[in-house]
Amino acid sequence: MVRRSPPEPRRERGQAAIEYVGVLTLLLVVALAVVQLGIAVYAAQQAGTAARTAARVASTDHQEHRAGAVARQSMSGWLADDIGVTSTRGSDSVTVTVSVDIPSLLPMFSFGSVKKSATMPRD
């Protein structure tokens, strides 16, 4: 009687490499999303800073025309190119609204813009 050995299981060559590529892709997508979120938060922070600075300058006597230039100067250069600044003068206050386009890491996606406003009493 000849003993037969059980058949060897088929080797699953490359299985670990395929799993590694799948996990690595997922990690890269998550990292990209985290960086994009950071850019959006930074754009919102810069818009708020620009609005407060521009409102502070616009609230002084006869300086409302400088609000746009001051808003651009108070922001990081790479964000200051695509901003919109509006100034509204009230009887005793000035409101400045700054709109900043959120930069995208991937050109095929658009994340819109963020708007921040600041109101300062007029001098």
Coordinates of N, CA and C in Angstrom, one line a residue:
M1 N 0.8 -1.2 0.0 CA 0.0 0.0 0.0 C 0.9 1.2 0.0
V2 N 0.6 2.1 -1.0 CA 1.4 3.3 -1.1 C 0.6 4.4 -0.5
R3 N 1.3 5.1 0.3 CA 0.6 6.3 0.9 C 0.8 7.5 0.0
R4 N -0.3 8.1 -0.2 CA -0.3 9.4 -0.9 C -0.3 10.5 0.0
S5 N 0.5 11.5 -0.3 CA 0.5 12.7 0.5 C -0.7 13.6 0.1
P6 N -1.2 14.3 1.0 CA -2.3 15.2 0.6 C -1.8 16.2 -0.4
P7 N -2.7 16.6 -1.3 CA -2.3 17.6 -2.3 C -1.8 18.9 -1.6
E8 N -0.8 19.5 -2.2 CA -0.4 20.8 -1.6 C -1.4 21.9 -1.9
P9 N -1.6 22.8 -1.0 CA -2.5 23.9 -1.3 C -1.8 24.8 -2.3
R10 N -2.7 25.4 -3.1 CA -2.1 26.3 -4.1 C -1.6 27.5 -3.5
R11 N -0.4 27.9 -3.9 CA 0.2 29.1 -3.3 C -0.5 30.3 -3.9
E12 N -0.7 31.3 -3.0 CA -1.3 32.5 -3.4 C -0.2 33.6 -3.5
R13 N 0.4 33.5 -4.6 CA 1.5 34.4 -4.9 C 1.0 35.8 -5.2
G14 N 1.6 36.8 -4.6 CA 1.2 38.2 -4.8 C 0.1 38.7 -4.0
Q15 N -0.5 37.9 -3.2 CA -1.6 38.3 -2.4 C -1.2 39.4 -1.4
A16 N -0.1 39.3 -0.8 CA 0.3 40.4 0.1 C 0.6 41.7 -0.6
A17 N 1.1 41.6 -1.8 CA 1.4 42.8 -2.5 C 0.1 43.5 -3.0
I18 N -0.9 42.8 -3.3 CA -2.1 43.3 -3.7 C -2.8 44.0 -2.5
E19 N -2.8 43.3 -1.4 CA -3.3 43.9 -0.2 C -2.6 45.2 0.2
Y20 N -1.3 45.2 0.1 CA -0.5 46.4 0.4 C -0.8 47.5 -0.5
V21 N -1.0 47.3 -1.8 CA -1.4 48.4 -2.7 C -2.7 48.9 -2.4
G22 N -3.7 48.1 -2.0 CA -5.0 48.5 -1.6 C -5.0 49.4 -0.4
V23 N -4.3 49.0 0.6 CA -4.2 49.7 1.9 C -3.5 51.1 1.6
L24 N -2.4 51.0 0.9 CA -1.6 52.2 0.6 C -2.5 53.2 -0.2
T25 N -3.3 52.8 -1.1 CA -4.1 53.7 -1.8 C -5.1 54.4 -0.9
L26 N -5.7 53.6 0.0 CA -6.7 54.1 1.0 C -6.0 55.2 1.9
L27 N -4.8 54.9 2.3 CA -4.1 55.8 3.2 C -3.7 57.1 2.5
L28 N -3.4 57.0 1.2 CA -3.1 58.2 0.4 C -4.3 59.1 0.2
V29 N -5.5 58.5 0.0 CA -6.7 59.2 -0.1 C -7.1 59.9 1.2
V30 N -6.9 59.2 2.3 CA -7.2 59.8 3.6 C -6.2 61.0 3.9
A31 N -5.0 60.8 3.6 CA -4.0 61.9 3.8 C -4.3 63.1 2.9
L32 N -4.7 62.9 1.7 CA -5.0 63.9 0.7 C -6.3 64.7 1.3
A33 N -7.2 64.0 1.8 CA -8.4 64.6 2.4 C -8.1 65.5 3.6
V34 N -7.2 65.0 4.4 CA -6.8 65.8 5.6 C -6.0 67.0 5.2
V35 N -5.1 66.9 4.2 CA -4.4 68.1 3.8 C -5.4 69.1 3.1
Q36 N -6.3 68.6 2.4 CA -7.3 69.5 1.7 C -8.2 70.2 2.8
L37 N -8.5 69.5 3.8 CA -9.3 70.1 4.9 C -8.5 71.2 5.6
G38 N -7.2 71.0 5.8 CA -6.3 72.0 6.4 C -6.2 73.2 5.5
I39 N -6.1 73.0 4.2 CA -6.1 74.2 3.3 C -7.4 75.0 3.4
A40 N -8.5 74.3 3.5 CA -9.8 75.0 3.6 C -9.9 75.8 4.9
V41 N -9.5 75.2 6.0 CA -9.5 75.9 7.3 C -8.5 77.1 7.3
Y42 N -7.4 76.9 6.7 CA -6.4 78.0 6.6 C -7.0 79.2 5.7
A43 N -7.7 78.9 4.6 CA -8.3 79.9 3.8 C -9.4 80.7 4.6
A44 N -10.1 79.9 5.4 CA -11.1 80.6 6.2 C -10.5 81.5 7.3
Q45 N -9.4 81.1 7.9 CA -8.7 81.9 8.9 C -8.1 83.1 8.2
Q46 N -7.6 83.0 7.0 CA -7.0 84.1 6.3 C -8.1 85.1 5.9
A47 N -9.2 84.6 5.5 CA -10.4 85.5 5.1 C -10.8 86.3 6.3
G48 N -10.9 85.7 7.5 CA -11.3 86.4 8.7 C -10.3 87.5 9.1
T49 N -9.0 87.1 9.0 CA -8.0 88.1 9.3 C -8.0 89.3 8.4
A50 N -8.2 89.0 7.1 CA -8.3 90.1 6.1 C -9.5 91.0 6.3
A51 N -10.6 90.4 6.6 CA -11.9 91.1 6.9 C -11.7 92.1 8.1
R52 N -11.1 91.5 9.2 CA -10.9 92.4 10.4 C -10.0 93.5 10.1
T53 N -8.9 93.2 9.4 CA -7.9 94.3 9.1 C -8.5 95.3 8.2
A54 N -9.1 94.9 7.2 CA -9.7 95.9 6.2 C -10.8 96.7 6.9
A55 N -11.6 96.1 7.7 CA -12.7 96.8 8.4 C -12.1 97.8 9.4
R56 N -11.0 97.5 10.0 CA -10.3 98.4 10.9 C -9.8 99.6 10.2
V57 N -9.2 99.4 9.0 CA -8.7 100.5 8.2 C -9.9 101.3 7.6
A58 N -10.9 100.6 7.1 CA -12.0 101.3 6.5 C -12.8 102.2 7.5
S59 N -12.7 101.8 8.8 CA -13.5 102.6 9.8 C -12.9 103.9 10.2
T60 N -11.6 104.1 9.8 CA -11.0 105.4 10.0 C -11.5 106.4 9.0
D61 N -11.3 107.7 9.3 CA -11.8 108.7 8.4 C -11.2 108.6 7.0
H62 N -12.1 108.6 6.0 CA -11.8 108.6 4.6 C -10.8 107.6 4.1
Q63 N -10.9 106.4 4.7 CA -10.0 105.3 4.3 C -10.7 104.1 3.7
E64 N -12.0 104.2 3.4 CA -12.8 103.1 2.9 C -12.3 102.6 1.6
H65 N -11.7 103.4 0.8 CA -11.2 103.0 -0.5 C -10.0 102.1 -0.4
R66 N -9.3 102.1 0.7 CA -8.1 101.2 0.9 C -8.5 99.8 1.4
A67 N -9.7 99.5 1.6 CA -10.1 98.2 2.2 C -9.6 97.0 1.4
G68 N -9.8 97.1 0.1 CA -9.4 96.0 -0.8 C -7.9 95.7 -0.7
A69 N -7.1 96.8 -0.8 CA -5.7 96.7 -0.8 C -5.1 96.2 0.5
V70 N -5.7 96.7 1.6 CA -5.3 96.3 2.9 C -5.6 94.8 3.1
A71 N -6.8 94.4 2.7 CA -7.2 93.0 2.8 C -6.2 92.1 2.1
R72 N -5.8 92.4 0.9 CA -4.8 91.6 0.1 C -3.5 91.6 0.8
Q73 N -3.1 92.7 1.4 CA -1.7 92.8 2.0 C -1.7 92.0 3.3
S74 N -2.8 91.8 4.0 CA -2.9 91.1 5.2 C -3.0 89.6 5.1
M75 N -3.1 89.1 3.8 CA -3.2 87.7 3.6 C -1.9 87.1 3.0
S76 N -1.8 85.8 3.1 CA -0.7 85.1 2.4 C -0.8 85.3 0.9
G77 N 0.3 85.5 0.3 CA 0.4 85.8 -1.2 C -0.3 84.8 -2.1
W78 N -0.2 83.6 -1.8 CA -0.8 82.6 -2.7 C -2.3 82.5 -2.5
L79 N -2.9 83.1 -1.5 CA -4.4 83.2 -1.4 C -4.9 84.5 -1.8
A80 N -4.1 85.5 -1.8 CA -4.6 86.9 -2.0 C -4.9 87.2 -3.4
D81 N -4.6 86.3 -4.4 CA -4.8 86.6 -5.8 C -6.3 86.5 -6.1
D82 N -7.0 85.6 -5.5 CA -8.4 85.3 -5.9 C -9.4 85.7 -4.7
I83 N -9.4 86.9 -4.3 CA -10.3 87.3 -3.3 C -11.2 88.4 -3.8
G84 N -12.4 88.5 -3.1 CA -13.3 89.5 -3.4 C -13.6 90.3 -2.1
V85 N -13.6 91.6 -2.2 CA -13.8 92.4 -1.0 C -14.9 93.4 -1.2
T86 N -15.9 93.4 -0.3 CA -17.0 94.4 -0.4 C -17.0 95.1 0.9
S87 N -17.3 96.4 0.8 CA -17.4 97.3 2.0 C -18.7 97.9 2.0
T88 N -19.4 97.9 3.2 CA -20.7 98.5 3.4 C -20.6 99.5 4.5
R89 N -20.9 100.8 4.2 CA -20.8 101.8 5.2 C -22.2 102.1 5.8
G90 N -22.2 102.0 7.1 CA -23.5 102.3 7.9 C -23.3 103.7 8.5
S91 N -24.3 104.1 9.3 CA -24.3 105.4 9.9 C -23.2 105.5 11.0
D92 N -23.0 104.4 11.7 CA -22.0 104.4 12.7 C -21.0 103.2 12.7
S93 N -21.0 102.5 11.6 CA -20.1 101.3 11.5 C -19.8 101.0 10.0
V94 N -18.8 100.2 9.8 CA -18.3 99.8 8.5 C -18.2 98.3 8.6
T95 N -18.8 97.6 7.6 CA -18.7 96.2 7.5 C -18.0 95.8 6.2
V96 N -17.0 95.0 6.3 CA -16.2 94.5 5.2 C -16.4 93.0 5.1
T97 N -16.7 92.5 3.9 CA -16.8 91.1 3.7 C -15.7 90.6 2.7
V98 N -15.0 89.6 3.0 CA -13.9 89.1 2.2 C -14.3 87.7 1.8
S99 N -14.2 87.4 0.5 CA -14.5 86.1 -0.1 C -13.2 85.5 -0.7
V100 N -12.8 84.3 -0.2 CA -11.6 83.7 -0.7 C -11.9 82.3 -1.3
D101 N -11.4 82.1 -2.5 CA -11.6 80.8 -3.2 C -10.7 79.8 -2.5
I102 N -11.2 78.6 -2.2 CA -10.5 77.6 -1.5 C -9.6 76.8 -2.6
P103 N -8.3 76.9 -2.5 CA -7.5 76.2 -3.4 C -7.7 74.7 -3.3
S104 N -7.6 74.0 -4.4 CA -7.7 72.5 -4.5 C -6.4 71.9 -4.8
L105 N -6.1 70.8 -4.2 CA -5.0 70.0 -4.5 C -5.1 69.2 -5.8
L106 N -6.3 68.9 -6.2 CA -6.6 68.2 -7.4 C -7.4 69.2 -8.3
P107 N -7.0 69.5 -9.5 CA -7.6 70.5 -10.3 C -9.0 70.1 -10.8
M108 N -9.4 68.8 -10.7 CA -10.7 68.4 -11.2 C -11.8 68.6 -10.1
F109 N -11.4 69.0 -8.9 CA -12.4 69.3 -7.9 C -12.4 70.8 -7.5
S110 N -13.6 71.3 -7.2 CA -13.7 72.7 -6.8 C -14.4 72.7 -5.4
F111 N -13.9 73.4 -4.5 CA -14.4 73.4 -3.1 C -15.1 74.8 -2.8
G112 N -15.3 75.6 -3.8 CA -16.0 76.8 -3.7 C -15.2 77.9 -3.0
S113 N -15.9 78.7 -2.2 CA -15.2 79.8 -1.5 C -15.7 79.9 -0.1
V114 N -15.0 80.7 0.7 CA -15.4 81.0 2.0 C -15.5 82.5 2.2
K115 N -16.5 82.9 2.9 CA -16.8 84.3 3.2 C -16.7 84.6 4.7
K116 N -16.0 85.7 5.0 CA -15.9 86.2 6.4 C -16.2 87.7 6.4
S117 N -16.9 88.1 7.4 CA -17.2 89.5 7.5 C -16.8 90.1 8.9
A118 N -16.5 91.3 8.9 CA -16.1 92.0 10.1 C -16.7 93.4 10.1
T119 N -17.2 93.8 11.3 CA -17.8 95.1 11.5 C -17.1 95.9 12.5
M120 N -16.7 97.1 12.2 CA -16.0 98.0 13.1 C -16.7 99.3 13.2
P121 N -16.7 99.9 14.4 CA -17.3 101.2 14.6 C -16.5 102.3 13.8
R122 N -17.2 103.3 13.3 CA -16.5 104.3 12.5 C -16.0 105.4 13.5
D123 N -14.8 105.9 13.2 CA -14.2 106.9 14.0 C -14.7 108.3 13.6

